[in-house]
Structure formats: C-alpha cells, structure tokens
C-alpha cells in the first residue's frame, strides 16, 4: 500500500528501527526494491533524485512507483531525494509523491528555515511529509556535490531551533557519512547523533550510508536513526551483475534477459540492508 513517509518513519522512531530509502530511476529497480521489501515483510521508501526524475519523467516515474506501491503487500512511500529546486519539489507534490525532501543545506541557517517552512506550508495540507537537511553531507549524489572541506557536521542547538521553527517531519543530519564511494572507512560521530536524537525525539535520517560498515549502521540505528538512504550500493550491484552477463553470456542480447540478473542483485542488496536496519517483519 502507498503511504506517507511520516506514517512509516514515526512508527520506526517509536519502535526503534530504521527503514531503508532506496533510489530508483526505472521500473526494474522499483520492482526489485518492492519485491525485496515484501519478502522481508518490511516497510520501504522508494526515492527519486531530481536527475532520476529528469531521466524517467516525473509523471512516468510517479505512475510506476505509485502503481507498484498500491499493489504491494507492505507500506511503501514515494519520496523526493535531495530536492534543491523549488519547481521540482512543487511538481512532485502535484504528481503524487507522498514525501519530499527539501535540501536547503547550501543556504545559510535562516534561509534554509525560511524555504523549508514554505515547502511545509504547501506539502502538509496536501498530506505529504517533509524531510530537511541541516549541516552539509560531503561527497557526490547526482546533482548534489559537496567537497570534503565544505562538509559540516550538524550543530545540535541549531537542530533544535530548526525543528521548532519549521515543524519538519524528519531531519537529515551530518555526522560523518558522505555520498558515493568511501576511500577509507567513514568515522561517525555517534555522540553527536545521541545528543541530537535526545533533544529532538523525532525520526532522524542518515544519508550516504552505502559502504558504511555493518556495526556502525547497527549502532546508528540503536542511537535513533530511522531512515537510511542507499544509492551507491545499488548502482554497484547493478553494474557488477550487468558486467557478468555481458562477459559470461556474450550471445544474449534480449534486454529482459540482461536486466533480470541486475534486478536479482539489487533485490539481494535491499534484503540484506532491510535485515541490517531491523525493519524486517515490521510491516
Ligand atoms: O540521498 C541518497 C543517499 O544519501 C545515498 O547515499 O549513494 O552513499 O548510498 P549513497
Ligand atoms: Zn543523500
């Protein structure tokens, strides 16, 4: 069933587990993620970046995800990931996303508050939940690029003020993860996470979670992370499976036969993450 992000994440916050938010840009990836969630009896969030929307078409990708979500036996939310463009955020609200992220992390604190508030004033009456970001997460996620030197951790005092002034439903915080492929193991600031969670007492979002060691993910979940974004790990699984088909079955040229192993690979990654995040059997 298709639900809002808040419906999924408020329960995760109250019961102490995290739900995976997996990026998609087509039918095959969406179906793989939903099948994995159904097999694990887990709620799931399917998210689209702005460039995935440009690639697939807003109406088209919304129809694919919404239809598969409505038919699913588990709760599924359709979320806009890193919405930095006002017009794209508004289009997603019109086209049926059930959750949007307004990413105002490139703005000064007050400006981020101001625009986030405006988004919420439109989204909430439409029944759509809103995520915002405070602090700057390093690395590259499609059109969002932040140099390591410009990445900044979330300030707990600012987080409290930000949430009070905006009324945002869940907050993405910067505690040392980064988008894309890590060069070494990331160093997560767990004390900061603990402090922010204690003071906000609301769903917390972790970006850049691909490649983060399992014990760090589990610790982050135990300290209050409730939404975990995964993109790079899915892309890498896709590439590896596609490479294998091309190499081992050079005579195959049917796109369906070439894509099937990529879907299986994505499904396996999603199932592993779901169990790691503790959302299995929570649907
Ligand atoms: O917004 C999406 C993510 O934060 C994904 O990060 O590519 O490192 O998995 P990742
Ligand atoms: Zn992200």
mmCIF file of C-alpha atoms and ligand atoms in Angstrom:
data_model
loop_
_atom_site.group_PDB
_atom_site.id
_atom_site.type_symbol
_atom_site.label_atom_id
_atom_site.label_comp_id
_atom_site.label_asym_id
_atom_site.label_seq_id
_atom_site.Cartn_x
_atom_site.Cartn_y
_atom_site.Cartn_z
ATOM 1 C CA UNK A 1 0.000 0.000 0.000
ATOM 2 C CA UNK A 2 1.055 3.539 -0.724
ATOM 3 C CA UNK A 3 1.558 5.592 2.440
ATOM 4 C CA UNK A 4 3.279 8.796 3.559
ATOM 5 C CA UNK A 5 6.866 8.879 4.722
ATOM 6 C CA UNK A 6 5.741 10.071 8.138
ATOM 7 C CA UNK A 7 3.473 7.059 8.626
ATOM 8 C CA UNK A 8 6.445 4.728 8.058
ATOM 9 C CA UNK A 9 9.036 6.746 9.967
ATOM 10 C CA UNK A 10 7.012 7.727 13.025
ATOM 11 C CA UNK A 11 6.435 4.023 13.737
ATOM 12 C CA UNK A 12 10.134 3.293 13.173
ATOM 13 C CA UNK A 13 11.015 6.102 15.606
ATOM 14 C CA UNK A 14 8.604 4.820 18.253
ATOM 15 C CA UNK A 15 9.679 1.182 17.916
ATOM 16 C CA UNK A 16 13.425 1.764 17.437
ATOM 17 C CA UNK A 17 14.417 0.569 13.967
ATOM 18 C CA UNK A 18 15.320 2.130 10.610
ATOM 19 C CA UNK A 19 13.683 1.881 7.195
ATOM 20 C CA UNK A 20 15.722 1.812 4.001
ATOM 21 C CA UNK A 21 15.187 4.545 1.425
ATOM 22 C CA UNK A 22 16.375 3.136 -1.876
ATOM 23 C CA UNK A 23 16.945 5.221 -5.004
ATOM 24 C CA UNK A 24 15.242 4.261 -8.237
ATOM 25 C CA UNK A 25 15.021 5.592 -11.768
ATOM 26 C CA UNK A 26 13.119 2.874 -13.606
ATOM 27 C CA UNK A 27 10.619 0.032 -13.486
ATOM 28 C CA UNK A 28 13.121 -2.757 -12.852
ATOM 29 C CA UNK A 29 14.788 -1.151 -9.842
ATOM 30 C CA UNK A 30 11.451 -0.179 -8.329
ATOM 31 C CA UNK A 31 10.069 -3.682 -8.720
ATOM 32 C CA UNK A 32 13.237 -5.220 -7.232
ATOM 33 C CA UNK A 33 13.063 -2.989 -4.146
ATOM 34 C CA UNK A 34 9.366 -3.650 -3.562
ATOM 35 C CA UNK A 35 9.745 -7.409 -4.033
ATOM 36 C CA UNK A 36 12.604 -7.433 -1.520
ATOM 37 C CA UNK A 37 10.503 -5.498 0.994
ATOM 38 C CA UNK A 38 7.566 -7.858 0.502
ATOM 39 C CA UNK A 39 9.734 -10.924 1.026
ATOM 40 C CA UNK A 40 11.153 -9.385 4.210
ATOM 41 C CA UNK A 41 7.727 -8.092 5.324
ATOM 42 C CA UNK A 42 9.233 -4.643 5.690
ATOM 43 C CA UNK A 43 8.004 -1.113 5.093
ATOM 44 C CA UNK A 44 10.131 0.631 2.474
ATOM 45 C CA UNK A 45 10.791 4.052 0.972
ATOM 46 C CA UNK A 46 11.427 4.389 -2.756
ATOM 47 C CA UNK A 47 13.189 7.620 -3.558
ATOM 48 C CA UNK A 48 13.962 9.539 -6.720
ATOM 49 C CA UNK A 49 16.635 12.176 -7.103
ATOM 50 C CA UNK A 50 15.969 15.224 -9.260
ATOM 51 C CA UNK A 51 18.112 13.747 -12.027
ATOM 52 C CA UNK A 52 16.254 10.433 -11.843
ATOM 53 C CA UNK A 53 13.083 12.450 -12.433
ATOM 54 C CA UNK A 54 14.670 14.197 -15.412
ATOM 55 C CA UNK A 55 15.779 10.791 -16.722
ATOM 56 C CA UNK A 56 12.472 8.949 -16.312
ATOM 57 C CA UNK A 57 9.934 11.781 -16.406
ATOM 58 C CA UNK A 58 8.060 12.979 -13.348
ATOM 59 C CA UNK A 59 4.617 11.666 -14.279
ATOM 60 C CA UNK A 60 6.053 8.415 -15.609
ATOM 61 C CA UNK A 61 8.160 7.508 -12.572
ATOM 62 C CA UNK A 62 5.370 8.579 -10.207
ATOM 63 C CA UNK A 63 2.915 6.307 -12.003
ATOM 64 C CA UNK A 64 5.340 3.356 -11.921
ATOM 65 C CA UNK A 65 6.125 3.674 -8.221
ATOM 66 C CA UNK A 66 2.616 4.567 -7.119
ATOM 67 C CA UNK A 67 1.054 1.657 -9.013
ATOM 68 C CA UNK A 68 3.558 -0.905 -7.702
ATOM 69 C CA UNK A 69 3.219 0.588 -4.213
ATOM 70 C CA UNK A 70 -0.566 0.378 -4.272
ATOM 71 C CA UNK A 71 -0.353 -3.281 -5.258
ATOM 72 C CA UNK A 72 2.318 -4.070 -2.642
ATOM 73 C CA UNK A 73 1.528 -6.047 0.491
ATOM 74 C CA UNK A 74 3.782 -3.758 2.587
ATOM 75 C CA UNK A 75 3.737 0.019 3.228
ATOM 76 C CA UNK A 76 5.645 1.933 0.528
ATOM 77 C CA UNK A 77 6.315 5.680 0.401
ATOM 78 C CA UNK A 78 7.406 7.621 -2.699
ATOM 79 C CA UNK A 79 9.995 10.188 -1.640
ATOM 80 C CA UNK A 80 11.826 13.013 -3.439
ATOM 81 C CA UNK A 81 15.510 12.780 -2.506
ATOM 82 C CA UNK A 82 17.571 15.999 -2.249
ATOM 83 C CA UNK A 83 15.009 18.364 -3.719
ATOM 84 C CA UNK A 84 17.035 21.524 -4.213
ATOM 85 C CA UNK A 85 14.893 23.059 -6.944
ATOM 86 C CA UNK A 86 11.640 24.692 -5.829
ATOM 87 C CA UNK A 87 9.852 23.878 -9.118
ATOM 88 C CA UNK A 88 10.783 20.182 -8.914
ATOM 89 C CA UNK A 89 9.562 19.984 -5.321
ATOM 90 C CA UNK A 90 6.252 21.589 -6.309
ATOM 91 C CA UNK A 91 5.885 19.260 -9.306
ATOM 92 C CA UNK A 92 6.445 16.232 -7.084
ATOM 93 C CA UNK A 93 3.715 17.469 -4.754
ATOM 94 C CA UNK A 94 1.349 17.768 -7.717
ATOM 95 C CA UNK A 95 2.376 14.422 -9.240
ATOM 96 C CA UNK A 96 1.701 12.310 -6.171
ATOM 97 C CA UNK A 97 4.913 11.914 -4.166
ATOM 98 C CA UNK A 98 3.955 11.096 -0.572
ATOM 99 C CA UNK A 99 7.136 12.541 0.923
ATOM 100 C CA UNK A 100 9.574 15.215 -0.243
ATOM 101 C CA UNK A 101 12.995 16.301 0.910
ATOM 102 C CA UNK A 102 13.728 19.974 0.611
ATOM 103 C CA UNK A 103 17.516 20.156 0.749
ATOM 104 C CA UNK A 104 18.404 23.693 1.752
ATOM 105 C CA UNK A 105 21.771 22.711 3.197
ATOM 106 C CA UNK A 106 23.622 25.002 0.788
ATOM 107 C CA UNK A 107 21.847 28.027 2.288
ATOM 108 C CA UNK A 108 22.588 29.939 5.454
ATOM 109 C CA UNK A 109 20.686 28.666 8.507
ATOM 110 C CA UNK A 110 17.870 31.289 8.377
ATOM 111 C CA UNK A 111 17.330 30.938 4.645
ATOM 112 C CA UNK A 112 17.169 27.135 4.990
ATOM 113 C CA UNK A 113 14.492 27.595 7.690
ATOM 114 C CA UNK A 114 12.538 30.073 5.563
ATOM 115 C CA UNK A 115 12.312 27.898 2.432
ATOM 116 C CA UNK A 116 11.760 24.661 4.377
ATOM 117 C CA UNK A 117 8.829 26.371 6.121
ATOM 118 C CA UNK A 118 7.363 27.440 2.790
ATOM 119 C CA UNK A 119 7.606 23.888 1.429
ATOM 120 C CA UNK A 120 5.938 22.507 4.558
ATOM 121 C CA UNK A 121 3.126 25.075 4.394
ATOM 122 C CA UNK A 122 2.215 23.666 0.965
ATOM 123 C CA UNK A 123 3.072 19.981 1.495
ATOM 124 C CA UNK A 124 1.352 19.362 4.826
ATOM 125 C CA UNK A 125 -2.153 20.482 3.738
ATOM 126 C CA UNK A 126 -1.730 18.061 0.796
ATOM 127 C CA UNK A 127 -0.916 15.244 3.230
ATOM 128 C CA UNK A 128 2.729 14.984 2.142
ATOM 129 C CA UNK A 129 5.533 14.608 4.688
ATOM 130 C CA UNK A 130 8.728 16.656 4.538
ATOM 131 C CA UNK A 131 12.416 15.935 5.220
ATOM 132 C CA UNK A 132 15.009 18.691 5.545
ATOM 133 C CA UNK A 133 18.793 18.688 5.916
ATOM 134 C CA UNK A 134 20.893 20.541 8.433
ATOM 135 C CA UNK A 135 24.667 20.516 8.201
ATOM 136 C CA UNK A 136 26.366 19.583 4.935
ATOM 137 C CA UNK A 137 26.921 15.965 3.883
ATOM 138 C CA UNK A 138 30.080 15.570 1.804
ATOM 139 C CA UNK A 139 30.510 13.656 -1.455
ATOM 140 C CA UNK A 140 28.503 13.391 -4.660
ATOM 141 C CA UNK A 141 24.854 12.366 -5.012
ATOM 142 C CA UNK A 142 23.719 13.121 -8.558
ATOM 143 C CA UNK A 143 23.466 16.947 -8.767
ATOM 144 C CA UNK A 144 24.436 17.470 -5.098
ATOM 145 C CA UNK A 145 28.206 17.866 -4.779
ATOM 146 C CA UNK A 146 29.951 18.902 -1.562
ATOM 147 C CA UNK A 147 33.758 18.918 -1.254
ATOM 148 C CA UNK A 148 35.109 17.213 1.871
ATOM 149 C CA UNK A 149 36.484 20.571 3.065
ATOM 150 C CA UNK A 150 32.988 22.121 2.859
ATOM 151 C CA UNK A 151 31.179 19.303 4.695
ATOM 152 C CA UNK A 152 29.936 20.404 8.112
ATOM 153 C CA UNK A 153 28.513 18.388 10.994
ATOM 154 C CA UNK A 154 25.026 19.219 12.276
ATOM 155 C CA UNK A 155 25.016 21.516 15.295
ATOM 156 C CA UNK A 156 22.615 20.112 17.960
ATOM 157 C CA UNK A 157 21.480 23.579 19.144
ATOM 158 C CA UNK A 158 20.715 24.588 15.576
ATOM 159 C CA UNK A 159 18.869 21.309 15.030
ATOM 160 C CA UNK A 160 16.504 22.090 17.921
ATOM 161 C CA UNK A 161 15.847 25.623 16.666
ATOM 162 C CA UNK A 162 15.419 24.383 13.078
ATOM 163 C CA UNK A 163 12.812 21.783 14.013
ATOM 164 C CA UNK A 164 10.920 24.161 16.319
ATOM 165 C CA UNK A 165 10.742 26.860 13.658
ATOM 166 C CA UNK A 166 9.902 24.649 10.660
ATOM 167 C CA UNK A 167 7.850 21.738 12.033
ATOM 168 C CA UNK A 168 9.699 19.360 9.694
ATOM 169 C CA UNK A 169 8.694 15.675 9.924
ATOM 170 C CA UNK A 170 12.188 14.114 9.819
ATOM 171 C CA UNK A 171 15.634 15.602 9.757
ATOM 172 C CA UNK A 172 18.721 14.556 7.804
ATOM 173 C CA UNK A 173 21.821 15.182 9.876
ATOM 174 C CA UNK A 174 25.516 15.229 9.036
ATOM 175 C CA UNK A 175 27.533 13.033 11.407
ATOM 176 C CA UNK A 176 30.428 11.963 9.190
ATOM 177 C CA UNK A 177 28.899 9.928 6.363
ATOM 178 C CA UNK A 178 29.380 11.005 2.741
ATOM 179 C CA UNK A 179 27.657 10.336 -0.576
ATOM 180 C CA UNK A 180 29.300 8.000 -3.074
ATOM 181 C CA UNK A 181 32.200 5.589 -2.642
ATOM 182 C CA UNK A 182 34.337 5.893 0.525
ATOM 183 C CA UNK A 183 38.116 5.918 0.214
ATOM 184 C CA UNK A 184 38.592 4.657 3.779
ATOM 185 C CA UNK A 185 36.087 3.714 6.487
ATOM 186 C CA UNK A 186 33.905 6.674 7.496
ATOM 187 C CA UNK A 187 34.176 7.981 11.053
ATOM 188 C CA UNK A 188 30.758 8.560 12.506
ATOM 189 C CA UNK A 189 30.217 10.995 15.363
ATOM 190 C CA UNK A 190 27.916 8.834 17.498
ATOM 191 C CA UNK A 191 27.935 11.244 20.448
ATOM 192 C CA UNK A 192 26.545 13.939 18.195
ATOM 193 C CA UNK A 193 23.828 11.581 16.952
ATOM 194 C CA UNK A 194 22.916 10.598 20.520
ATOM 195 C CA UNK A 195 22.720 14.221 21.596
ATOM 196 C CA UNK A 196 20.604 15.295 18.617
ATOM 197 C CA UNK A 197 18.215 12.354 19.000
ATOM 198 C CA UNK A 198 17.736 13.007 22.733
ATOM 199 C CA UNK A 199 16.941 16.632 22.097
ATOM 200 C CA UNK A 200 14.715 16.220 19.042
ATOM 201 C CA UNK A 201 12.913 12.965 19.864
ATOM 202 C CA UNK A 202 11.774 12.554 16.239
ATOM 203 C CA UNK A 203 12.754 10.471 13.175
ATOM 204 C CA UNK A 204 16.370 11.053 12.103
ATOM 205 C CA UNK A 205 17.747 10.427 8.596
ATOM 206 C CA UNK A 206 21.184 9.110 7.646
ATOM 207 C CA UNK A 207 22.446 9.863 4.129
ATOM 208 C CA UNK A 208 25.471 8.384 2.407
ATOM 209 C CA UNK A 209 25.016 5.002 4.064
ATOM 210 C CA UNK A 210 26.428 2.844 1.254
ATOM 211 C CA UNK A 211 29.770 1.370 2.275
ATOM 212 C CA UNK A 212 29.323 2.142 5.979
ATOM 213 C CA UNK A 213 30.366 -0.947 7.995
ATOM 214 C CA UNK A 214 27.520 -3.046 9.372
ATOM 215 C CA UNK A 215 28.407 -2.461 13.035
ATOM 216 C CA UNK A 216 28.356 1.311 12.509
ATOM 217 C CA UNK A 217 24.959 1.113 10.822
ATOM 218 C CA UNK A 218 23.583 -1.011 13.663
ATOM 219 C CA UNK A 219 24.969 1.397 16.240
ATOM 220 C CA UNK A 220 23.456 4.365 14.408
ATOM 221 C CA UNK A 221 20.078 2.589 14.381
ATOM 222 C CA UNK A 222 20.361 1.808 18.097
ATOM 223 C CA UNK A 223 21.054 5.514 18.713
ATOM 224 C CA UNK A 224 17.974 6.675 16.830
ATOM 225 C CA UNK A 225 18.454 6.758 13.058
ATOM 226 C CA UNK A 226 15.141 5.806 11.399
ATOM 227 C CA UNK A 227 15.628 6.402 7.653
ATOM 228 C CA UNK A 228 18.753 5.182 5.888
ATOM 229 C CA UNK A 229 19.468 6.254 2.306
ATOM 230 C CA UNK A 230 21.107 3.784 -0.049
ATOM 231 C CA UNK A 231 22.007 4.545 -3.641
ATOM 232 C CA UNK A 232 25.659 3.741 -4.425
ATOM 233 C CA UNK A 233 25.432 0.120 -3.207
ATOM 234 C CA UNK A 234 22.512 -0.484 -5.592
ATOM 235 C CA UNK A 235 24.350 1.087 -8.515
ATOM 236 C CA UNK A 236 27.401 -1.039 -7.859
ATOM 237 C CA UNK A 237 25.345 -4.227 -7.584
ATOM 238 C CA UNK A 238 23.674 -3.323 -10.889
ATOM 239 C CA UNK A 239 26.984 -2.723 -12.610
ATOM 240 C CA UNK A 240 28.551 -5.926 -11.342
ATOM 241 C CA UNK A 241 25.585 -8.042 -12.458
ATOM 242 C CA UNK A 242 25.417 -6.360 -15.867
ATOM 243 C CA UNK A 243 29.138 -6.832 -16.358
ATOM 244 C CA UNK A 244 28.797 -10.533 -15.541
ATOM 245 C CA UNK A 245 26.006 -11.031 -18.094
ATOM 246 C CA UNK A 246 27.936 -9.279 -20.840
ATOM 247 C CA UNK A 247 31.082 -11.228 -20.048
ATOM 248 C CA UNK A 248 29.629 -14.685 -19.433
ATOM 249 C CA UNK A 249 26.726 -14.663 -21.892
ATOM 250 C CA UNK A 250 28.015 -12.752 -24.913
ATOM 251 C CA UNK A 251 25.266 -14.158 -27.133
ATOM 252 C CA UNK A 252 22.435 -12.746 -25.021
ATOM 253 C CA UNK A 253 21.024 -9.524 -26.427
ATOM 254 C CA UNK A 254 17.464 -9.557 -25.083
ATOM 255 C CA UNK A 255 17.284 -6.564 -22.682
ATOM 256 C CA UNK A 256 14.945 -8.511 -20.418
ATOM 257 C CA UNK A 257 17.435 -11.348 -20.039
ATOM 258 C CA UNK A 258 20.243 -8.865 -19.455
ATOM 259 C CA UNK A 259 18.308 -6.891 -16.857
ATOM 260 C CA UNK A 260 16.941 -9.844 -14.873
ATOM 261 C CA UNK A 261 20.256 -10.562 -13.088
ATOM 262 C CA UNK A 262 20.644 -6.852 -12.246
ATOM 263 C CA UNK A 263 17.220 -6.883 -10.590
ATOM 264 C CA UNK A 264 18.127 -10.028 -8.654
ATOM 265 C CA UNK A 265 21.348 -8.367 -7.478
ATOM 266 C CA UNK A 266 19.537 -5.209 -6.353
ATOM 267 C CA UNK A 267 16.941 -7.306 -4.565
ATOM 268 C CA UNK A 268 19.636 -9.169 -2.638
ATOM 269 C CA UNK A 269 21.285 -5.899 -1.525
ATOM 270 C CA UNK A 270 17.934 -4.470 -0.419
ATOM 271 C CA UNK A 271 17.062 -7.608 1.567
ATOM 272 C CA UNK A 272 20.438 -7.536 3.317
ATOM 273 C CA UNK A 273 20.003 -3.850 4.204
ATOM 274 C CA UNK A 274 16.458 -4.382 5.467
ATOM 275 C CA UNK A 275 17.679 -7.040 7.905
ATOM 276 C CA UNK A 276 20.640 -4.853 8.917
ATOM 277 C CA UNK A 277 18.322 -1.901 9.622
ATOM 278 C CA UNK A 278 15.894 -4.071 11.600
ATOM 279 C CA UNK A 279 12.759 -3.292 9.580
ATOM 280 C CA UNK A 280 12.079 -6.922 8.589
ATOM 281 C CA UNK A 281 8.762 -8.250 9.922
ATOM 282 C CA UNK A 282 7.666 -4.695 10.845
ATOM 283 C CA UNK A 283 5.129 -4.248 8.018
HETATM 284 O O1 LIG B 1 20.338 10.619 -0.779
HETATM 285 C C1 LIG B 1 20.789 9.498 -1.045
HETATM 286 C C2 LIG B 1 21.891 8.971 -0.331
HETATM 287 O O2 LIG B 1 22.253 9.686 0.757
HETATM 288 C C3 LIG B 1 22.608 7.796 -0.805
HETATM 289 O O3 LIG B 1 23.963 7.804 -0.468
HETATM 290 O O4 LIG B 1 24.944 6.863 -2.525
HETATM 291 O O5 LIG B 1 26.187 6.881 -0.407
HETATM 292 O O6 LIG B 1 24.235 5.390 -0.710
HETATM 293 P P1 LIG B 1 24.901 6.658 -1.051
HETATM 294 ZN ZN1 LIG B 2 21.734 11.900 0.323
#
